[in-house]
PDB file of C-alpha atoms in Angstrom:
ATOM      1  CA  SER A   7      -2.332   4.635  12.645  1.00  0.00           C
ATOM      2  CA  CYS A   8      -3.929   6.520  10.729  1.00  0.00           C
ATOM      3  CA  VAL A   9      -6.846   6.812  12.104  1.00  0.00           C
ATOM      4  CA  VAL A  10      -6.265   7.106  15.537  1.00  0.00           C
ATOM      5  CA  GLY A  11      -4.323  10.373  14.675  1.00  0.00           C
ATOM      6  CA  GLY A  12      -7.751  11.531  13.157  1.00  0.00           C
ATOM      7  CA  ILE A  13      -9.616  10.415  16.432  1.00  0.00           C
ATOM      8  CA  LEU A  14      -7.255  11.652  18.822  1.00  0.00           C
ATOM      9  CA  ALA A  15      -7.264  15.217  17.116  1.00  0.00           C
ATOM     10  CA  GLY A  16     -10.949  14.608  17.499  1.00  0.00           C
ATOM     11  CA  GLY A  17     -11.889  14.360  13.689  1.00  0.00           C
ATOM     12  CA  HIS A  18     -14.923  14.036  12.728  1.00  0.00           C
ATOM     13  CA  GLU A  19     -16.629  10.458  11.372  1.00  0.00           C
ATOM     14  CA  ASP A  20     -16.553  11.387   8.107  1.00  0.00           C
ATOM     15  CA  GLN A  21     -12.808  12.914   8.307  1.00  0.00           C
ATOM     16  CA  VAL A  22     -12.076   9.213  10.242  1.00  0.00           C
ATOM     17  CA  THR A  23     -13.558   7.469   7.054  1.00  0.00           C
ATOM     18  CA  ILE A  24     -11.050   9.409   5.077  1.00  0.00           C
ATOM     19  CA  LEU A  25      -8.542   7.854   7.311  1.00  0.00           C
ATOM     20  CA  ARG A  26      -9.559   4.441   7.040  1.00  0.00           C
ATOM     21  CA  HIS A  27      -9.599   5.201   3.440  1.00  0.00           C
ATOM     22  CA  TYR A  28      -6.056   6.596   2.970  1.00  0.00           C
ATOM     23  CA  GLY A  29      -4.467   4.140   5.107  1.00  0.00           C
ATOM     24  CA  ARG A  30      -5.721   0.975   3.579  1.00  0.00           C
ATOM     25  CA  ALA A  31      -4.783   2.123   0.230  1.00  0.00           C
ATOM     26  CA  LEU A  32      -1.373   3.294   1.283  1.00  0.00           C
ATOM     27  CA  GLY A  33      -0.621   0.051   2.857  1.00  0.00           C
ATOM     28  CA  LEU A  34      -1.951  -2.017   0.246  1.00  0.00           C
ATOM     29  CA  ALA A  35       0.266  -0.021  -2.204  1.00  0.00           C
ATOM     30  CA  PHE A  36       3.218  -0.533   0.442  1.00  0.00           C
ATOM     31  CA  GLN A  37       2.245  -4.032   0.216  1.00  0.00           C
ATOM     32  CA  ILE A  38       2.293  -4.555  -2.982  1.00  0.00           C
ATOM     33  CA  THR A  39       5.404  -2.777  -3.799  1.00  0.00           C
ATOM     34  CA  ASP A  40       7.276  -5.183  -1.102  1.00  0.00           C
ATOM     35  CA  ASP A  41       6.041  -7.819  -3.553  1.00  0.00           C
ATOM     36  CA  ILE A  42       7.797  -6.263  -6.174  1.00  0.00           C
ATOM     37  CA  LEU A  43      11.036  -5.780  -4.629  1.00  0.00           C
ATOM     38  CA  ASP A  44      11.046  -9.341  -3.561  1.00  0.00           C
ATOM     39  CA  VAL A  45      11.247 -10.006  -7.180  1.00  0.00           C
ATOM     40  CA  GLU A  46      13.471  -7.786  -8.662  1.00  0.00           C
ATOM     41  CA  GLY A  47      15.138  -5.873  -5.923  1.00  0.00           C
ATOM     42  CA  THR A  48      18.698  -6.732  -4.421  1.00  0.00           C
ATOM     43  CA  ALA A  49      19.441  -7.495  -1.059  1.00  0.00           C
ATOM     44  CA  GLU A  50      20.748  -4.417   0.032  1.00  0.00           C
ATOM     45  CA  GLU A  51      17.645  -2.303  -1.397  1.00  0.00           C
ATOM     46  CA  ILE A  52      15.188  -4.739   0.410  1.00  0.00           C
ATOM     47  CA  GLY A  53      17.283  -5.795   3.399  1.00  0.00           C
ATOM     48  CA  LYS A  54      16.464  -9.273   3.239  1.00  0.00           C
ATOM     49  CA  SER A  55      17.245 -12.161   0.903  1.00  0.00           C
ATOM     50  CA  PRO A  56      15.315 -11.898  -2.376  1.00  0.00           C
ATOM     51  CA  GLY A  57      12.926 -14.591  -3.956  1.00  0.00           C
ATOM     52  CA  LYS A  58      12.260 -15.643  -0.443  1.00  0.00           C
ATOM     53  CA  ASP A  59       8.170 -15.475  -1.269  1.00  0.00           C
ATOM     54  CA  MET A  60       8.335 -17.111  -4.598  1.00  0.00           C
ATOM     55  CA  MET A  61      10.327 -19.993  -2.853  1.00  0.00           C
ATOM     56  CA  ALA A  62       7.745 -20.025  -0.034  1.00  0.00           C
ATOM     57  CA  GLY A  63       5.301 -20.329  -2.613  1.00  0.00           C
ATOM     58  CA  LYS A  64       3.424 -17.140  -1.242  1.00  0.00           C
ATOM     59  CA  ALA A  65       0.390 -15.712  -3.102  1.00  0.00           C
ATOM     60  CA  THR A  66       2.033 -12.669  -3.624  1.00  0.00           C
ATOM     61  CA  TYR A  67       0.590  -9.975  -6.415  1.00  0.00           C
ATOM     62  CA  PRO A  68       3.063 -10.479  -8.981  1.00  0.00           C
ATOM     63  CA  ALA A  69       2.646 -14.657  -8.700  1.00  0.00           C
ATOM     64  CA  ILE A  70      -1.037 -14.116  -9.159  1.00  0.00           C
ATOM     65  CA  HIS A  71      -1.418 -10.766 -11.172  1.00  0.00           C
ATOM     66  CA  GLY A  72       1.972 -10.660 -12.919  1.00  0.00           C
ATOM     67  CA  LEU A  73       4.695  -7.623 -12.387  1.00  0.00           C
ATOM     68  CA  GLY A  74       3.300  -5.458 -15.063  1.00  0.00           C
ATOM     69  CA  ARG A  75       0.262  -5.254 -13.182  1.00  0.00           C
ATOM     70  CA  SER A  76       1.412  -5.476  -9.864  1.00  0.00           C
ATOM     71  CA  ARG A  77       3.395  -1.788 -10.766  1.00  0.00           C
ATOM     72  CA  GLU A  78      -0.331  -0.803 -12.024  1.00  0.00           C
ATOM     73  CA  MET A  79      -2.189  -2.038  -8.848  1.00  0.00           C
ATOM     74  CA  ALA A  80       0.771  -0.252  -6.858  1.00  0.00           C
ATOM     75  CA  ALA A  81       0.501   2.835  -8.647  1.00  0.00           C
ATOM     76  CA  ASP A  82      -3.189   3.325  -7.994  1.00  0.00           C
ATOM     77  CA  MET A  83      -3.228   2.564  -5.028  1.00  0.00           C
ATOM     78  CA  VAL A  84      -1.077   5.022  -4.608  1.00  0.00           C
ATOM     79  CA  THR A  85      -3.355   7.580  -6.278  1.00  0.00           C
ATOM     80  CA  GLU A  86      -6.592   6.369  -4.357  1.00  0.00           C
ATOM     81  CA  ALA A  87      -4.628   7.093  -1.239  1.00  0.00           C
ATOM     82  CA  VAL A  88      -3.777  10.900  -2.493  1.00  0.00           C
ATOM     83  CA  ALA A  89      -7.103  11.501  -3.936  1.00  0.00           C
ATOM     84  CA  ALA A  90      -8.328  10.705  -0.464  1.00  0.00           C
ATOM     85  CA  LEU A  91      -6.399  12.923   1.117  1.00  0.00           C
ATOM     86  CA  ALA A  92      -7.330  15.364  -1.182  1.00  0.00           C
ATOM     87  CA  SER A  93     -10.731  15.723   0.263  1.00  0.00           C
ATOM     88  CA  LEU A  94      -9.217  17.237   3.752  1.00  0.00           C
ATOM     89  CA  GLY A  95      -7.970  20.187   2.603  1.00  0.00           C
ATOM     90  CA  ASP A  96      -4.570  21.601   3.957  1.00  0.00           C
ATOM     91  CA  ARG A  97      -5.089  20.386   7.195  1.00  0.00           C
TER      92      ARG A  97
END
């Protein structure tokens, strides 16, 4: 969804690549955060019963890396996404 906007707007290949990088980093930040919320969140916050991933034995970020490292990874991905867009300027 990030890339198609750049393509439809007539972006150059390097601009579309930047949008692709942004989308991947943002998507990964979202997934990691979703995994964290499945461990720490309430049903009201996440709109589903928490703990389902763990009960299903899913290989989530917290299950593999722990909560602390998962939080760091999510923050790193947000930073990476913002940095990618910074190279496009104020467009």
